[in-house]
Tab-separated table of C-alpha atoms in Angstrom:
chain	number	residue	atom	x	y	z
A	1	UNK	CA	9.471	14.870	17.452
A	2	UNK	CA	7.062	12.269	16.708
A	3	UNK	CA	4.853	12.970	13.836
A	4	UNK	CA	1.517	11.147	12.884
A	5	UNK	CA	-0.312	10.639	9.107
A	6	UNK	CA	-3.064	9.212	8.463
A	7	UNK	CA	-3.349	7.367	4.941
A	8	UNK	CA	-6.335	5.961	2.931
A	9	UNK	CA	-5.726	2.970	1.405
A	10	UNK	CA	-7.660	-0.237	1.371
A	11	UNK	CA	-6.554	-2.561	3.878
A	12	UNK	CA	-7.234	-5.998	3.271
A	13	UNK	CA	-7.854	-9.011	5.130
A	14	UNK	CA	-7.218	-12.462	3.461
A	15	UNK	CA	-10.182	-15.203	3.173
A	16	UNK	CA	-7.985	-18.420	4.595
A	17	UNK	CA	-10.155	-19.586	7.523
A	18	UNK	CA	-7.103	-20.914	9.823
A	19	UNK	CA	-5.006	-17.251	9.763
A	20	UNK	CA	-6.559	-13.856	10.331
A	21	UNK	CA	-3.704	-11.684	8.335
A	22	UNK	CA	-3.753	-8.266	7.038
A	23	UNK	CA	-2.016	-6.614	4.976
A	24	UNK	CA	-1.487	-3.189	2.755
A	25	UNK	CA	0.649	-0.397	2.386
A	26	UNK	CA	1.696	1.777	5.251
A	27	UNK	CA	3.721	4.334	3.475
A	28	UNK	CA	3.514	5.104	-0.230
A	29	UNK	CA	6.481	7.047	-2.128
A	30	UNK	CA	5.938	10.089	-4.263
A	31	UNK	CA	2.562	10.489	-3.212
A	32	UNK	CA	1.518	13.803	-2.645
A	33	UNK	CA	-1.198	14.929	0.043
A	34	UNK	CA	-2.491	18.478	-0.079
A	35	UNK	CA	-4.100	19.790	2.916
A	36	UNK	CA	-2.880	23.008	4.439
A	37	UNK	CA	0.418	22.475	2.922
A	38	UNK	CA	1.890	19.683	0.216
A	39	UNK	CA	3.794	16.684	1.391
A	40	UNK	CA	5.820	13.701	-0.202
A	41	UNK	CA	8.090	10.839	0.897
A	42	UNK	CA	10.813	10.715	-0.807
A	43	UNK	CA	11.870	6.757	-1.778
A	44	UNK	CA	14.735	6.924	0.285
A	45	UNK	CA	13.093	8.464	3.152
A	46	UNK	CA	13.100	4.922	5.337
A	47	UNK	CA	16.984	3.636	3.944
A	48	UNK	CA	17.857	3.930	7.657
A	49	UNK	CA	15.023	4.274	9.709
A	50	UNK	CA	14.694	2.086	13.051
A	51	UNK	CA	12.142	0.072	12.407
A	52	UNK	CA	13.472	-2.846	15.026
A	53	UNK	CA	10.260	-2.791	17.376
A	54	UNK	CA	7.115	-1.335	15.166
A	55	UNK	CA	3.313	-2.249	16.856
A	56	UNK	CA	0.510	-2.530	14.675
A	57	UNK	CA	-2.520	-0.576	16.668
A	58	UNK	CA	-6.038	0.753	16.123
A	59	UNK	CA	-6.215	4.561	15.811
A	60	UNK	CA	-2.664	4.782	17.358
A	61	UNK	CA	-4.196	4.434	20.642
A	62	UNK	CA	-2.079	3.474	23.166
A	63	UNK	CA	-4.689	1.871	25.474
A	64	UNK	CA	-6.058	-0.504	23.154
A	65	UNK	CA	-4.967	-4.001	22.956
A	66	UNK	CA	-1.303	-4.362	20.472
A	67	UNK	CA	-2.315	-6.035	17.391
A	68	UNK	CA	0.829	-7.009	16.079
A	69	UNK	CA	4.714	-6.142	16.043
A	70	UNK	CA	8.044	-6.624	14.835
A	71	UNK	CA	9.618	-7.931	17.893
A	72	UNK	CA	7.866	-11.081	17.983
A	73	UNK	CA	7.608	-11.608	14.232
A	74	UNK	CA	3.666	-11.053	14.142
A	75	UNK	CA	4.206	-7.867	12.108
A	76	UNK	CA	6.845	-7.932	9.125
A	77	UNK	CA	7.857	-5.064	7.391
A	78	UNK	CA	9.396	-4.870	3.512
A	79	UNK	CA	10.262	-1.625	1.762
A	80	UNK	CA	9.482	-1.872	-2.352
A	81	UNK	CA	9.814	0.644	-5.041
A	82	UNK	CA	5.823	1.562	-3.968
A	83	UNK	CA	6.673	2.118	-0.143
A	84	UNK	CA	6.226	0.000	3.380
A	85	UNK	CA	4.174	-2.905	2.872
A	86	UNK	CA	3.032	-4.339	6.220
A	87	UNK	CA	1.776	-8.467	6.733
A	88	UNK	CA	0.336	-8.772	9.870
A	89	UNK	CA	-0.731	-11.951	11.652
A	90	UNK	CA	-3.449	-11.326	14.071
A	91	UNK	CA	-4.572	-13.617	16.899
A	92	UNK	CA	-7.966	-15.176	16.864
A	93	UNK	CA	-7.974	-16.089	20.526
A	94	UNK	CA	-8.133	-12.103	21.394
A	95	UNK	CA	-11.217	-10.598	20.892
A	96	UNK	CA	-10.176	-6.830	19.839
A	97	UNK	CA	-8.118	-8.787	17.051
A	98	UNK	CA	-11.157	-10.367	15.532
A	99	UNK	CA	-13.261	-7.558	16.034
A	100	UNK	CA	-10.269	-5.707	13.750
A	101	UNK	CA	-10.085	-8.214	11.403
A	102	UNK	CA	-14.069	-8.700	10.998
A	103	UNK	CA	-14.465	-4.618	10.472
A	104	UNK	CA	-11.423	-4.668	8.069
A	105	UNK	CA	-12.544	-7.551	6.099
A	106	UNK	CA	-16.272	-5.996	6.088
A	107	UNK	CA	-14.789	-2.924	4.486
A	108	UNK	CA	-15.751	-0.841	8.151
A	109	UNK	CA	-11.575	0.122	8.097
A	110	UNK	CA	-9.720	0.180	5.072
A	111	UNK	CA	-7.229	3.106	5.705
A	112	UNK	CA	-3.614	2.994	7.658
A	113	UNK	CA	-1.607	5.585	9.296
A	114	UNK	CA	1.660	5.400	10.175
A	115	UNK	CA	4.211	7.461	13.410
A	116	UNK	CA	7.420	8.673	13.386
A	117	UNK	CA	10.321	11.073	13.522
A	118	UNK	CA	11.661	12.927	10.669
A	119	UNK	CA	15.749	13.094	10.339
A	120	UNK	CA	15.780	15.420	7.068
A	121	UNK	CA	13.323	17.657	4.568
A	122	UNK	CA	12.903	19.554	2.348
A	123	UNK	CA	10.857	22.368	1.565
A	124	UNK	CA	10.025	23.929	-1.370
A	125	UNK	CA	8.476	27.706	-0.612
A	126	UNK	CA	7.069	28.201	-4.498
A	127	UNK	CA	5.060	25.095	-4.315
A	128	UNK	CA	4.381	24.598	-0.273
A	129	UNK	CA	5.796	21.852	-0.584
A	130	UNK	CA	7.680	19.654	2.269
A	131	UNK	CA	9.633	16.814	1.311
A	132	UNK	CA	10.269	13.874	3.883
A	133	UNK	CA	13.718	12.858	2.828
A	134	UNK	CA	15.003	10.699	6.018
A	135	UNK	CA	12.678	9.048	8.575
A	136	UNK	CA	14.229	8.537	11.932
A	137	UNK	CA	12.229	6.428	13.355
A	138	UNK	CA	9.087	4.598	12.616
A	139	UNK	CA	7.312	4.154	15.887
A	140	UNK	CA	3.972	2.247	14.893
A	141	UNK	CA	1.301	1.502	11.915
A	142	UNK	CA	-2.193	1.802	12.645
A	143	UNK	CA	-5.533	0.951	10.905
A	144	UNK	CA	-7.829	3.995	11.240
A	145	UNK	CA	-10.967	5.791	10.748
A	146	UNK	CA	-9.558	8.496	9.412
A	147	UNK	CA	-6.375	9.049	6.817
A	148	UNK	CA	-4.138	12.041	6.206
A	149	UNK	CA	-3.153	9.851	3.383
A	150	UNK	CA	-4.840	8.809	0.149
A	151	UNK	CA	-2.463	6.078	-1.085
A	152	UNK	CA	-2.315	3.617	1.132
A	153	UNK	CA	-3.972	0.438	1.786
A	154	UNK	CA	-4.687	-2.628	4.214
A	155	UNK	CA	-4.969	-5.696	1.375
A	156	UNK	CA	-7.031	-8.871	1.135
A	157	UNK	CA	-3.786	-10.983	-0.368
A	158	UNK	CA	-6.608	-12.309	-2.880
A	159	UNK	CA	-7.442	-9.043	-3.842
A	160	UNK	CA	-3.721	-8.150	-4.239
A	161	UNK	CA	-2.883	-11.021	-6.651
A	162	UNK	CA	-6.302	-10.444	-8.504
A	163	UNK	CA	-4.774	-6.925	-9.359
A	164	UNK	CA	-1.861	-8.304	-10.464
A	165	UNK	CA	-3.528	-10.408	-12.806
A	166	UNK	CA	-6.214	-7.967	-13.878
A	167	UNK	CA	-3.005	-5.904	-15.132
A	168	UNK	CA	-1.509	-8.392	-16.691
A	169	UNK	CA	-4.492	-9.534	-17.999
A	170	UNK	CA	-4.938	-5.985	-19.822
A	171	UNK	CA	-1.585	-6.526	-20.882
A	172	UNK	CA	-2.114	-9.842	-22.307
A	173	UNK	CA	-5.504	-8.406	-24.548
A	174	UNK	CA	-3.389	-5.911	-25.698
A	175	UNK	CA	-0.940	-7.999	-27.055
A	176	UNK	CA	-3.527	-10.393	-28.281
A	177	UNK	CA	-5.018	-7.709	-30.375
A	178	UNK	CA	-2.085	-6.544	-32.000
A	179	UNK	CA	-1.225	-9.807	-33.337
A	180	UNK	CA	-4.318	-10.173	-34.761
A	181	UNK	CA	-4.299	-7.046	-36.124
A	182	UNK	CA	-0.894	-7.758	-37.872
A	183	UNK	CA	-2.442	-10.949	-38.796
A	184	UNK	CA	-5.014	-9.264	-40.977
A	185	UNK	CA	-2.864	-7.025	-42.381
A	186	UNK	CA	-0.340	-10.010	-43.399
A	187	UNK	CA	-3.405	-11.934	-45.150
A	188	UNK	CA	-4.749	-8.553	-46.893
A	189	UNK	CA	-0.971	-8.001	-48.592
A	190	UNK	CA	-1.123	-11.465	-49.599
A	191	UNK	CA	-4.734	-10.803	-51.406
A	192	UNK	CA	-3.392	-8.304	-53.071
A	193	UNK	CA	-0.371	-9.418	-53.826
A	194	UNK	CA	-2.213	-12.809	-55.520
A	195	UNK	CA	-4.384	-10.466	-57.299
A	196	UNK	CA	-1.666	-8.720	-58.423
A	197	UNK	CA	0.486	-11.223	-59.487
């Protein structure tokens, strides 16, 4: 049975003015949604999911124009530690792609949903809780309106490496101000050390 979530995430849309490509997180791990019931997938839930001929679309909709897919290398797929990260390259001689990429890039869409079958679960009665522990098949990604989903996202690649540096950046004034504050410690032992001695 083919089974639908919605996920909201930002989507992004990168700023190079000779590609229109998205990209963003389909599927997050560990995330839980609560809506009538509580759901996760699990980090192993897409170890052997088909995923040979995925379509990027709009909503899911069948009738609108395919923005991307596997099959013809437009739409690449890569499974992290975080979940399924999609790259998509969109087509600027189609007019529903730039349209997509203009209301992505405007901020219009920024969520992603993702459809397919579920091989295994597991549900926890105490907590309401279903687990998605093997996806069968992933059928399509989708930007939407709309997300069942609160961790996902649809990235600018800018964007993306700006929040890897603005972590490491934190990182980096952390480290910075623990030196120095060794540093004054050091010099006030040696004052009163020298006014000791």
């Amino acid at each position: 049975m083919k089974e639908i979530r919605k996920l909201d995430m930002q989507f992004r849309a990168t700023e190079d003015n000779d590609k229109m490509e998205i990209k963003g997180y389909a599927v997050v791990f560990n995330s839980p949604e609560t809506y009538s019931y509580t759901e996760v997938i699990d980090e192993h839930a897409l170890d052997d999911a088909d995923m040979s001929d995925v379509v990027l679309r709009y909503n899911h909709n069948d009738s609108f124009m395919v923005l991307a897919r596997t099959r013809n290398k437009s739409l690449n797929l890569s499974v992290d530690e975080k979940g399924l990260m999609i790259d998509a390259k969109l087509q600027d001689d189609i007019s529903d792609h730039k349209n997509i990429y203009n209301a992505i890039k405007s901020g219009l869409i920024d969520k992603q949903s993702f459809a397919f079958s579920v091989d295994e679960d597991e549900y926890d009665y105490d907590t309401d809780t279903r687990t998605i522990t093997k996806i069968g098949k992933l059928f399509d990604v989708s930007v939407v309106d709309q997300p069942f989903y609160n961790a996902t996202d649809v990235s600018v690649a800018r964007d993306i490496n700006n929040s890897d540096f603005l972590a490491r950046r934190e990182q980096i004034r952390k480290e910075h101000e623990e030196k120095q504050r060794l540093e004054e410690l050091r010099k006030l032992k040696e004052s009163v050390l020298a006014k000791l001695g």
